[in-house]
Short mmCIF file of C-alpha atoms and ligand atoms in Angstrom, two decimals:
data_model
loop_
_atom_site.label_atom_id
_atom_site.label_comp_id
_atom_site.label_asym_id
_atom_site.label_seq_id
_atom_site.Cartn_x
_atom_site.Cartn_y
_atom_site.Cartn_z
CA MET A 1398 23.39 14.81 17.90
CA PRO A 1399 19.99 16.39 17.66
CA VAL A 1400 17.57 15.09 15.05
CA ASP A 1401 18.36 16.90 12.02
CA LEU A 1402 14.94 17.80 10.41
CA ASN A 1403 16.39 19.54 7.35
CA ASN A 1404 18.43 16.54 6.25
CA ALA A 1405 17.48 15.50 2.61
CA GLN A 1406 18.81 12.12 2.89
CA PRO A 1407 16.10 9.54 3.82
CA LEU A 1408 16.00 7.96 6.98
CA ALA A 1409 17.75 4.47 7.38
CA TRP A 1410 15.73 3.93 10.59
CA ASP A 1411 16.96 0.29 11.03
CA SER A 1412 20.68 1.06 10.25
CA ALA A 1413 23.06 -0.30 13.15
CA THR A 1414 24.75 3.18 13.25
CA LEU A 1415 21.66 5.19 13.85
CA ASP A 1416 22.45 7.82 16.77
CA ALA A 1417 20.70 7.78 19.74
CA ASP A 1418 18.52 11.11 19.25
CA THR A 1419 17.27 9.61 16.20
CA LYS A 1420 16.39 6.36 17.95
CA ALA A 1421 14.85 8.16 20.76
CA MET A 1422 12.76 10.00 18.10
CA LEU A 1423 11.15 7.15 16.54
CA ASP A 1424 10.48 5.51 19.79
CA ASN A 1425 8.58 8.56 20.94
CA LEU A 1426 6.73 9.43 17.93
CA GLN A 1427 3.38 8.08 16.68
CA PRO A 1428 2.98 5.77 13.76
CA ASN A 1429 1.32 6.90 10.56
CA ILE A 1430 3.26 10.08 10.48
CA LEU A 1431 6.45 9.11 8.51
CA ARG A 1432 4.97 5.95 7.18
CA ALA A 1433 1.28 5.27 6.30
CA HIS A 1434 -0.13 2.88 8.49
CA VAL A 1435 -2.78 0.33 7.40
CA ARG A 1436 -6.25 1.56 8.21
CA GLU A 1437 -8.69 -0.29 5.87
CA HIS A 1438 -11.06 -0.02 8.58
CA LEU A 1439 -10.83 3.19 10.68
CA SER A 1440 -12.61 4.75 13.43
CA VAL A 1441 -12.41 8.27 14.39
CA LEU A 1442 -13.76 9.59 17.92
CA PHE A 1443 -14.02 13.07 18.82
CA VAL A 1444 -13.66 13.83 22.47
CA ARG A 1445 -14.22 16.57 24.74
CA PHE A 1446 -12.76 16.57 28.37
CA ASN A 1447 -14.16 19.08 30.71
CA ASP A 1448 -11.59 18.12 33.50
CA ALA A 1449 -7.96 18.66 33.10
CA LEU A 1450 -6.71 16.06 35.55
CA GLU A 1451 -9.23 13.15 34.29
CA GLY A 1452 -8.59 14.15 30.71
CA ARG A 1453 -4.86 13.94 31.20
CA ALA A 1454 -5.24 10.62 33.11
CA TYR A 1455 -7.31 9.12 30.03
CA LEU A 1456 -4.81 10.04 27.44
CA ARG A 1457 -2.05 8.82 29.43
CA HIS A 1458 -4.03 5.50 30.04
CA ILE A 1459 -4.55 5.16 26.20
CA ALA A 1460 -1.01 5.95 25.24
CA THR A 1461 0.32 3.33 27.76
CA THR A 1462 -2.33 0.55 27.13
CA THR A 1463 -2.97 0.70 23.20
CA MET A 1464 -0.42 3.08 21.43
CA LYS A 1465 2.89 1.79 19.62
CA SER A 1466 5.64 3.71 18.75
CA ALA A 1467 6.61 4.65 15.06
CA ARG A 1468 9.58 2.24 15.36
CA LYS A 1469 7.30 -0.65 16.31
CA HIS A 1470 5.24 0.09 13.21
CA LEU A 1471 8.46 0.03 11.10
CA GLU A 1472 9.52 -3.26 12.67
CA GLU A 1473 6.20 -4.72 12.11
CA VAL A 1474 6.02 -3.70 8.52
CA ARG A 1475 9.52 -5.23 8.02
CA ASP A 1476 8.25 -8.38 9.72
CA PHE A 1477 5.25 -8.97 7.76
CA ALA A 1478 7.14 -8.48 4.31
CA THR A 1479 9.47 -10.99 5.57
CA GLY A 1480 6.23 -13.14 6.25
CA ARG A 1481 6.74 -13.67 9.69
CA ARG A 1482 3.69 -11.95 11.57
CA ARG A 1483 1.09 -9.52 11.19
CA GLY A 1484 1.12 -5.94 12.57
CA THR A 1485 -0.88 -4.60 15.46
CA PRO A 1486 -3.49 -1.84 15.34
CA TYR A 1487 -3.11 1.78 14.87
CA VAL A 1488 -3.94 4.13 17.58
CA GLY A 1489 -3.33 7.47 17.01
CA ILE A 1490 -4.14 10.80 19.11
CA GLY A 1491 -4.59 14.72 18.15
CA ILE A 1492 -4.99 17.35 20.20
CA SER A 1493 -6.64 20.85 19.25
CA LYS A 1494 -5.55 24.15 20.59
CA ALA A 1495 -8.78 24.17 22.76
CA GLY A 1496 -7.93 20.79 23.84
CA TYR A 1497 -4.49 21.67 25.15
CA ARG A 1498 -6.18 24.63 27.12
CA ASP A 1499 -8.70 22.20 28.62
CA LEU A 1500 -5.92 19.90 29.64
CA GLY A 1501 -4.36 22.80 31.67
CA HIS A 1502 -1.97 24.30 29.33
CA SER A 1503 -2.13 28.47 29.84
CA VAL A 1504 -2.72 30.55 26.71
CA GLU A 1505 0.95 31.44 27.14
CA ASP A 1506 1.83 27.97 26.74
CA VAL A 1507 -0.24 27.32 23.85
CA ARG A 1508 1.69 30.05 22.17
CA LYS A 1509 4.92 27.74 22.03
CA PHE A 1510 3.30 26.25 18.92
CA GLY A 1511 4.74 28.09 16.16
CA ASP A 1512 1.83 27.48 13.70
CA PRO A 1513 -0.59 30.39 13.89
CA VAL A 1514 -3.23 28.29 11.81
CA PHE A 1515 -3.07 25.54 14.63
CA ARG A 1516 -3.25 28.39 17.24
CA ASP A 1517 -6.45 29.80 15.49
CA GLY A 1518 -8.51 26.43 15.26
CA MET A 1519 -10.21 25.59 12.01
CA LYS A 1520 -13.47 27.73 12.67
CA ARG A 1521 -11.43 30.82 12.56
CA ARG A 1522 -9.66 30.06 9.14
CA ILE A 1523 -12.94 30.04 7.34
CA GLU A 1524 -12.15 33.02 5.06
CA GLN A 1525 -8.74 31.97 4.23
CA VAL A 1526 -9.66 28.58 2.57
CA ALA A 1527 -13.28 29.90 1.58
CA ASP A 1528 -14.77 27.21 3.90
CA PRO A 1529 -18.59 27.23 4.36
CA LYS A 1530 -20.01 29.19 7.68
CA VAL A 1531 -19.58 27.00 10.83
CA GLU A 1532 -23.50 27.10 10.90
CA GLU A 1533 -23.73 24.87 7.77
CA TRP A 1534 -21.06 22.31 9.25
CA GLU A 1535 -22.44 19.08 10.71
CA ARG A 1536 -23.13 19.48 14.37
CA VAL A 1537 -20.34 17.63 15.90
CA TYR A 1538 -17.81 19.68 14.26
CA GLN A 1539 -19.69 23.13 15.13
CA ARG A 1540 -18.79 21.99 18.99
CA GLU A 1541 -15.28 22.61 20.88
CA ILE A 1542 -13.58 19.29 19.94
CA HIS A 1543 -10.55 18.67 22.10
CA ALA A 1544 -8.96 15.56 20.74
CA VAL A 1545 -9.30 13.08 18.00
CA ILE A 1546 -8.68 9.40 18.80
CA LEU A 1547 -7.95 7.21 15.71
CA ILE A 1548 -8.15 3.69 15.47
CA GLY A 1549 -7.18 1.47 12.61
CA ASP A 1550 -6.41 -1.86 11.26
CA ALA A 1551 -6.62 -3.99 8.23
CA ASP A 1552 -9.70 -6.03 9.86
CA PRO A 1553 -12.93 -4.41 11.24
CA GLY A 1554 -12.74 -6.91 14.57
CA PRO A 1555 -9.45 -5.40 16.38
CA VAL A 1556 -11.05 -1.77 15.47
CA GLY A 1557 -14.27 -2.57 17.12
CA ARG A 1558 -12.65 -3.97 20.13
CA LEU A 1559 -10.37 -1.19 20.54
CA ARG A 1560 -12.98 1.37 20.04
CA ALA A 1561 -15.11 -0.19 22.68
CA GLU A 1562 -12.00 -0.46 25.25
CA ILE A 1563 -11.19 3.26 24.32
CA LEU A 1564 -14.72 4.39 24.89
CA GLY A 1565 -15.19 2.25 28.06
CA ALA A 1566 -12.19 4.27 29.58
CA LEU A 1567 -13.71 7.79 28.90
CA PRO A 1568 -14.25 9.59 32.39
CA GLU A 1569 -17.54 10.59 33.40
CA SER A 1570 -16.26 14.40 33.02
CA ALA A 1571 -15.41 13.80 29.53
CA ARG A 1572 -17.81 13.40 26.39
CA LEU A 1573 -17.72 11.51 22.85
CA LEU A 1574 -18.95 14.60 20.96
CA GLY A 1575 -19.21 12.16 17.69
CA GLU A 1576 -17.53 9.80 15.61
CA GLU A 1577 -16.82 8.73 12.03
CA SER A 1578 -15.91 5.53 10.39
CA GLY A 1579 -13.99 4.92 7.33
CA GLN A 1580 -13.40 1.99 5.19
CA GLY A 1581 -11.08 1.57 2.32
CA MET A 1582 -12.20 1.03 -1.27
CA ARG A 1583 -9.81 -1.04 -4.00
CA ASN A 1584 -10.68 -1.29 -7.77
CA PRO A 1585 -10.16 -4.72 -9.42
CA ALA A 1586 -6.46 -4.04 -9.75
CA GLY A 1587 -6.13 -3.78 -5.83
CA ASP A 1588 -5.24 -0.15 -5.68
CA GLY A 1589 -6.89 2.19 -3.13
CA ILE A 1590 -9.46 4.46 -4.47
CA GLU A 1591 -11.81 7.34 -3.66
CA HIS A 1592 -15.24 7.55 -4.43
CA PHE A 1593 -15.09 9.38 -7.92
CA GLY A 1594 -13.25 6.02 -8.64
CA TYR A 1595 -9.76 7.23 -9.13
CA VAL A 1596 -6.71 5.63 -7.50
CA ASP A 1597 -5.56 7.79 -4.40
CA GLY A 1598 -3.00 8.00 -2.11
CA ARG A 1599 -0.37 7.17 -4.52
CA SER A 1600 1.95 10.36 -4.37
CA GLN A 1601 3.38 10.89 -0.88
CA PRO A 1602 6.41 12.44 0.41
CA LEU A 1603 8.76 9.76 1.92
CA PHE A 1604 11.18 9.83 4.60
CA LEU A 1605 12.38 6.50 4.81
CA LYS A 1606 15.44 4.84 2.94
CA ASP A 1607 13.35 1.69 2.44
CA GLU A 1608 10.47 3.25 1.04
CA VAL A 1609 12.47 5.85 -1.34
CA ASP A 1610 14.76 2.90 -2.44
CA LYS A 1611 11.67 1.14 -4.00
CA GLU A 1612 10.81 4.18 -6.22
CA PRO A 1613 12.06 4.93 -9.62
CA LYS A 1614 13.29 8.71 -9.30
CA LYS A 1615 14.27 9.47 -12.89
CA HIS A 1616 11.89 12.63 -13.07
CA TRP A 1617 10.67 13.01 -9.74
CA ASP A 1618 12.19 12.75 -6.33
CA PRO A 1619 9.75 11.71 -3.63
CA ALA A 1620 12.17 11.69 -0.57
CA PHE A 1621 11.53 14.55 1.65
CA PRO A 1622 13.44 15.81 4.73
CA LEU A 1623 11.72 14.81 8.15
CA GLY A 1624 10.83 18.62 8.81
CA ASN A 1625 8.10 18.22 6.23
CA VAL A 1626 6.09 16.65 8.80
CA LEU A 1627 7.86 16.46 12.07
CA VAL A 1628 8.29 19.68 14.53
CA PRO A 1629 9.86 19.69 18.01
CA ASP A 1630 6.83 18.78 20.67
CA PRO A 1631 6.71 22.01 22.59
CA PHE A 1632 5.53 20.01 25.80
CA ALA A 1633 7.33 16.89 25.61
CA PRO A 1634 9.99 16.44 28.31
CA ASN A 1635 12.91 16.81 25.51
CA PRO A 1636 11.77 18.53 22.33
CA VAL A 1637 15.16 17.76 20.73
CA ARG A 1638 14.23 14.04 20.87
CA HIS A 1639 10.26 14.14 21.11
CA HIS A 1640 8.38 15.28 17.89
CA GLY A 1641 4.92 15.69 16.89
CA SER A 1642 2.93 16.57 13.82
CA TYR A 1643 0.02 19.07 12.84
CA LEU A 1644 -2.86 16.98 11.67
CA VAL A 1645 -5.65 18.45 9.62
CA PHE A 1646 -8.75 16.63 9.77
CA ARG A 1647 -11.62 17.62 7.07
CA LYS A 1648 -14.85 15.61 6.21
CA LEU A 1649 -15.40 16.32 2.56
CA GLU A 1650 -18.55 15.08 1.11
CA GLN A 1651 -18.51 14.04 -2.55
CA ASN A 1652 -21.65 14.45 -4.85
CA VAL A 1653 -20.45 11.31 -6.99
CA ARG A 1654 -23.53 11.44 -9.23
CA ALA A 1655 -22.92 15.36 -10.20
CA PHE A 1656 -19.07 14.67 -10.76
CA LYS A 1657 -19.89 11.70 -13.15
CA GLU A 1658 -22.23 13.89 -15.09
CA ILE A 1659 -19.76 16.78 -15.51
CA GLU A 1660 -17.25 13.93 -16.79
CA ARG A 1661 -20.03 12.88 -19.25
CA ASP A 1662 -20.77 16.32 -20.23
CA LEU A 1663 -17.20 17.46 -20.55
CA ALA A 1664 -16.32 14.51 -22.77
CA ASP A 1665 -19.64 15.41 -25.02
CA ASP A 1666 -18.62 19.04 -25.23
CA LEU A 1667 -15.01 18.15 -26.31
CA GLY A 1668 -16.36 15.67 -28.88
CA LEU A 1669 -14.20 13.06 -26.95
CA ALA A 1670 -14.96 9.33 -28.43
CA GLY A 1671 -14.26 6.05 -27.35
CA ALA A 1672 -11.39 5.36 -24.79
CA ASP A 1673 -10.72 9.16 -25.27
CA ARG A 1674 -13.68 9.84 -23.34
CA GLU A 1675 -11.86 8.90 -20.11
CA ARG A 1676 -9.54 11.92 -20.60
CA ALA A 1677 -12.38 14.29 -19.54
CA GLY A 1678 -12.46 13.18 -16.00
CA ALA A 1679 -8.45 12.51 -16.29
CA MET A 1680 -8.04 16.37 -17.09
CA LEU A 1681 -10.07 17.40 -13.88
CA VAL A 1682 -8.08 14.82 -11.74
CA GLY A 1683 -4.69 14.87 -13.53
CA ARG A 1684 -4.51 11.17 -13.53
CA PHE A 1685 -6.63 8.46 -15.36
CA LYS A 1686 -8.83 6.41 -13.10
CA ASP A 1687 -6.21 3.52 -12.81
CA GLY A 1688 -3.75 6.28 -11.60
CA THR A 1689 -1.77 6.93 -15.00
CA PRO A 1690 -0.98 10.56 -15.09
CA VAL A 1691 -2.78 12.05 -17.79
CA THR A 1692 0.82 13.63 -18.87
CA SER A 1693 1.15 9.94 -20.36
CA ARG A 1694 -1.11 9.44 -23.36
CA ARG A 1695 -2.07 5.72 -23.18
CA LYS A 1696 -3.02 3.98 -20.11
CA ALA A 1697 -0.36 1.44 -19.27
CA SER A 1698 -2.30 -1.91 -18.65
CA GLY A 1699 -1.39 -3.41 -15.30
CA GLY A 1700 1.85 -2.71 -13.46
CA PRO A 1701 2.31 -0.23 -10.58
CA VAL A 1702 0.74 3.16 -10.50
CA SER A 1703 3.36 5.52 -11.85
CA ASN A 1704 4.43 8.48 -9.81
CA ASP A 1705 7.84 9.22 -11.84
CA PHE A 1706 6.73 12.39 -13.60
CA THR A 1707 6.68 15.84 -13.79
CA PHE A 1708 4.63 18.56 -15.77
CA ASP A 1709 7.85 19.94 -17.48
CA GLY A 1710 7.21 20.84 -21.10
CA ASP A 1711 3.45 20.29 -20.55
CA ASP A 1712 1.69 23.86 -21.53
CA GLY A 1713 -1.62 22.42 -20.22
CA SER A 1714 -2.48 20.65 -23.22
CA LYS A 1715 -2.04 17.35 -21.54
CA CYS A 1716 -2.79 17.96 -17.74
CA PRO A 1717 -4.57 21.49 -17.54
CA PHE A 1718 -3.06 23.45 -14.78
CA SER A 1719 -6.06 23.39 -12.84
CA GLY A 1720 -5.78 19.43 -12.49
CA HIS A 1721 -6.12 18.30 -9.02
CA VAL A 1722 -2.84 16.81 -8.80
CA ARG A 1723 -1.08 19.51 -10.61
CA LYS A 1724 -2.51 22.17 -8.41
CA THR A 1725 -1.72 20.28 -5.40
CA ASN A 1726 1.88 19.40 -6.50
CA PRO A 1727 3.10 21.23 -9.25
CA ARG A 1728 6.37 19.30 -9.08
CA SER A 1729 8.90 21.78 -10.66
CA PHE A 1730 8.30 24.06 -7.48
CA GLY A 1731 6.81 24.31 -3.94
CA ARG A 1732 8.28 20.91 -3.03
CA ASN A 1733 8.06 22.12 0.74
CA VAL A 1734 4.27 22.43 0.34
CA LEU A 1735 3.64 18.77 -0.13
CA MET A 1736 1.85 17.24 3.14
CA ALA A 1737 1.60 13.09 3.80
CA ARG A 1738 -1.82 12.53 3.19
CA ARG A 1739 -3.46 9.93 5.44
CA GLY A 1740 -7.37 10.12 4.81
CA GLN A 1741 -9.88 7.34 4.28
CA THR A 1742 -13.09 7.04 2.40
CA TYR A 1743 -16.33 7.06 4.05
CA GLY A 1744 -19.83 5.91 3.38
CA GLU A 1745 -21.48 2.85 2.25
CA ARG A 1746 -22.49 2.47 -1.61
CA THR A 1747 -24.27 -0.26 -3.21
CA ASP A 1748 -22.50 0.50 -7.00
CA GLU A 1749 -19.07 -0.20 -7.92
CA PRO A 1750 -17.26 2.95 -7.99
CA TRP A 1751 -14.66 2.18 -10.61
CA ASP A 1752 -17.07 0.85 -13.30
CA ASP A 1753 -18.87 2.69 -15.99
CA SER A 1754 -22.50 2.68 -14.57
CA PRO A 1755 -24.43 5.73 -15.69
CA PRO A 1756 -24.34 8.96 -13.28
CA GLU A 1757 -27.87 8.22 -12.25
CA ASP A 1758 -27.00 5.12 -10.65
CA ARG A 1759 -24.38 7.07 -8.24
CA PRO A 1760 -24.94 8.56 -4.65
CA SER A 1761 -25.26 12.25 -4.79
CA GLY A 1762 -24.33 12.56 -1.13
CA GLU A 1763 -23.44 10.63 2.50
CA VAL A 1764 -20.21 9.49 0.86
CA GLY A 1765 -16.71 11.10 0.71
CA LEU A 1766 -13.31 11.37 2.33
CA LEU A 1767 -12.05 11.91 5.73
CA PHE A 1768 -9.52 13.83 4.46
CA MET A 1769 -6.17 13.86 6.94
CA ALA A 1770 -2.71 15.08 6.37
CA PHE A 1771 0.35 15.42 8.73
CA ASN A 1772 2.09 18.76 8.32
CA GLY A 1773 5.22 20.58 9.39
CA SER A 1774 3.40 23.68 9.09
CA LEU A 1775 -0.25 23.89 8.60
CA LEU A 1776 0.23 27.45 7.49
CA ASP A 1777 2.38 26.71 4.74
CA GLN A 1778 1.27 23.27 3.65
CA PHE A 1779 -2.43 22.54 3.81
CA GLU A 1780 -3.53 25.75 4.03
CA PHE A 1781 -1.49 27.30 1.42
CA THR A 1782 -2.46 24.38 -0.91
CA GLN A 1783 -5.98 25.08 -0.55
CA GLN A 1784 -5.90 28.76 -0.79
CA SER A 1785 -3.33 30.02 -3.00
CA TRP A 1786 -3.22 26.94 -5.06
CA ALA A 1787 -6.60 25.03 -5.24
CA ASN A 1788 -9.19 28.12 -4.49
CA ASN A 1789 -6.81 30.36 -6.91
CA ALA A 1790 -8.28 30.69 -10.43
CA ASP A 1791 -5.00 32.39 -11.71
CA PHE A 1792 -2.63 29.95 -10.23
CA GLU A 1793 0.43 29.32 -12.53
CA ASN A 1794 -1.15 31.22 -15.35
CA PRO A 1795 -4.06 33.67 -15.36
CA ALA A 1796 -7.44 32.32 -15.72
CA THR A 1797 -6.77 28.70 -15.64
CA GLY A 1798 -9.43 28.02 -12.82
CA HIS A 1799 -9.76 26.46 -9.62
CA ASP A 1800 -8.97 23.17 -8.86
CA PRO A 1801 -12.21 21.05 -10.09
CA VAL A 1802 -12.25 18.66 -7.27
CA ILE A 1803 -11.62 20.65 -3.98
CA GLY A 1804 -11.64 24.09 -4.92
CA GLN A 1805 -13.66 26.41 -2.98
CA GLY A 1806 -15.10 29.94 -3.65
CA ALA A 1807 -16.72 31.39 -6.58
CA ARG A 1808 -15.91 29.84 -10.02
CA ASP A 1809 -16.70 32.92 -12.09
CA ILE A 1810 -14.26 32.93 -14.81
CA LYS A 1811 -14.54 30.95 -17.82
CA VAL A 1812 -11.61 28.37 -18.91
CA THR A 1813 -10.67 26.31 -21.66
CA PHE A 1814 -9.66 22.67 -22.18
CA PRO A 1815 -7.28 20.67 -24.84
CA LYS A 1816 -9.54 19.34 -27.65
CA ALA A 1817 -6.99 16.51 -28.20
CA TRP A 1818 -4.17 15.37 -25.92
CA GLY A 1819 -0.88 17.52 -26.38
CA LYS A 1820 -2.28 19.40 -29.22
CA PRO A 1821 -2.87 23.11 -29.26
CA GLU A 1822 -6.39 23.63 -30.16
CA MET A 1823 -8.53 24.66 -27.07
CA SER A 1824 -11.93 24.61 -26.62
CA VAL A 1825 -14.23 27.60 -26.66
CA PRO A 1826 -14.17 29.31 -23.14
CA GLN A 1827 -16.80 27.45 -20.71
CA GLY A 1828 -17.83 28.01 -17.20
CA GLN A 1829 -16.09 26.10 -14.77
CA VAL A 1830 -17.23 22.59 -13.62
CA ALA A 1831 -19.37 22.88 -10.40
CA GLN A 1832 -18.07 22.18 -7.00
CA THR A 1833 -18.93 18.54 -6.26
CA VAL A 1834 -17.08 18.55 -3.05
CA THR A 1835 -18.33 19.74 0.20
CA MET A 1836 -16.60 20.50 3.47
CA LYS A 1837 -18.88 19.37 6.28
CA GLY A 1838 -16.69 20.25 9.14
CA GLY A 1839 -13.18 19.58 10.51
CA GLU A 1840 -10.45 20.72 13.19
CA TYR A 1841 -6.77 21.15 13.33
CA PHE A 1842 -5.08 18.90 15.77
CA PHE A 1843 -1.27 18.41 17.03
CA ALA A 1844 -0.22 14.58 17.38
CA PRO A 1845 2.02 14.75 20.25
CA SER A 1846 4.98 12.69 21.14
CA LEU A 1847 4.18 9.58 23.10
CA ALA A 1848 6.89 10.90 25.54
CA TYR A 1849 4.45 13.78 26.39
CA LEU A 1850 1.27 11.58 26.32
CA ARG A 1851 2.82 9.16 28.67
CA ASN A 1852 3.90 11.97 31.02
CA LEU A 1853 0.57 13.55 31.44
C1 HEM B 2651 -3.65 13.22 -4.97
C2 HEM B 2651 -8.64 12.96 -4.76
C3 HEM B 2651 -8.82 15.90 -1.44
C4 HEM B 2651 -4.03 17.00 -2.01
C5 HEM B 2651 -5.00 12.90 -5.21
C6 HEM B 2651 -5.33 11.97 -6.21
C7 HEM B 2651 -6.80 12.00 -6.15
C8 HEM B 2651 -7.27 12.76 -5.25
C9 HEM B 2651 -7.73 10.78 -6.96
C10 HEM B 2651 -4.42 11.30 -7.07
C11 HEM B 2651 -3.75 10.22 -6.28
C12 HEM B 2651 -2.43 10.62 -5.98
O1 HEM B 2651 -1.70 11.11 -6.66
O2 HEM B 2651 -1.87 10.08 -4.90
C13 HEM B 2651 -9.14 13.67 -4.02
C14 HEM B 2651 -10.28 13.98 -3.60
C15 HEM B 2651 -10.36 14.70 -2.75
C16 HEM B 2651 -9.38 15.20 -2.27
C17 HEM B 2651 -11.50 13.12 -4.13
C18 HEM B 2651 -11.64 15.36 -1.81
C19 HEM B 2651 -12.78 14.66 -1.75
C20 HEM B 2651 -7.70 16.93 -1.22
C21 HEM B 2651 -7.34 18.17 -0.31
C22 HEM B 2651 -6.10 18.30 -0.63
C23 HEM B 2651 -5.55 17.10 -1.31
C24 HEM B 2651 -8.39 18.60 0.47
C25 HEM B 2651 -5.33 19.36 0.08
C26 HEM B 2651 -5.55 20.55 0.30
C27 HEM B 2651 -3.61 16.14 -2.78
C28 HEM B 2651 -2.16 16.21 -2.94
C29 HEM B 2651 -2.03 15.15 -3.77
C30 HEM B 2651 -3.53 14.52 -4.20
C31 HEM B 2651 -1.13 16.79 -2.46
C32 HEM B 2651 -0.75 14.30 -4.43
C33 HEM B 2651 -0.36 15.14 -5.77
C34 HEM B 2651 0.65 14.51 -6.27
O3 HEM B 2651 1.79 14.61 -5.47
O4 HEM B 2651 0.94 14.52 -7.22
N1 HEM B 2651 -6.15 13.57 -4.55
N2 HEM B 2651 -8.45 14.60 -3.12
N3 HEM B 2651 -6.36 16.55 -2.01
N4 HEM B 2651 -4.10 15.18 -3.41
FE1 HEM B 2651 -6.27 15.16 -3.48
#
């Protein structure tokens, strides 16, 4: 039975009754798509091939010597949980439209990818998402990137060794155009955070029964069909069993100092005092720093970060319609837009991102997010989120403003904020907060099936 990508039932991947096609799908799928792989330390390599045969042989070599399947990853997670042994590093590959051409696929062939955003490539989608001009991107991203290679692990050692091995195997004809390295950051509670100091990566579409079973589901159902991230791999030997996923990569620099000034000024403007001052930033993100949704009044002390909530009944007096998590997942509609985020923070800092140090002590650049997300459709998921929700000041209601975290384009309308949590009194209209996240470049990739890579 072909894998049903629309089945809303989460996948019981280790069930004895799993059908042969689904088993084959898991044996041929890259890890980190259906379930996030540990990538506390992450190396990102951008490669250009220049010779079809050598490029193919190189990818085949990496796939057969360093990559594991999604199923192997899931087994490793299960074994680790039972205290048996720790997992192996993650190696993932994404190929751009230009990469497929350079590997010898014809223009006709590349049309087999259903996603027009992928077929265009990121440089040709600037207008749609209000990205900076390509000339303003970092140099590596201005070039024609053919493939991205991701190497991740809990420790730096294995990442360094694999990076050297993978670069060592690069043929003469190919080039390493550039690279990034990501490193996870955690707050004292042990939760992963981003550079503004907020818990990140909590809300995800979940596809596997063991992950879904662990979540409370009174208000929000985190289970999504496989088609949310998987599409048949058009060039694999058997697209009925062999799947891939569209990967968006964006380097997003964060001006932490400016964001912290904005939080402080907004708290002052609204006259927030004491613990309530934290609500300023929470209204911009939609969650408090510790991850508590701003729809809940008080931060719960300790315990897991909640994801079982909606914005139903909140007219914007708890979480403004512009709040980052409300914009990117309104929760009462647009479920099929949500993507599987797999990014990692980059850049070194000497301060503690979660504490209350003044803005002056914060970095104003050189740190940020290597934003990555897997999609079944870049057009309907990533690009739709950025264009129609984050950049749209009239989203859900007129003049509610851009997403204060990731919104791009002129922020020329005025907005209001609730003065007290859940109360109707609004502030006087004020200019929208300034943009503090800057896109430095990126590309759209397809993470092909292992069956494709092994057969190159
Ligand atoms: C959630 C920060 C870029 C889409 C979040 C959360 C934080 C955050 C703190 C809350 C944690 C969670 O709910 O998991 C940031 C920062 C960014 C950034 C600092 C840039 C530097 C993006 C981009 C997109 C995006 C570019 C897509 C266009 C989402 C989505 C969620 C989320 C879909 C989950 C919302 C939910 O399901 O409730 N982000 N983000 N983020 N972000 Fe971002």
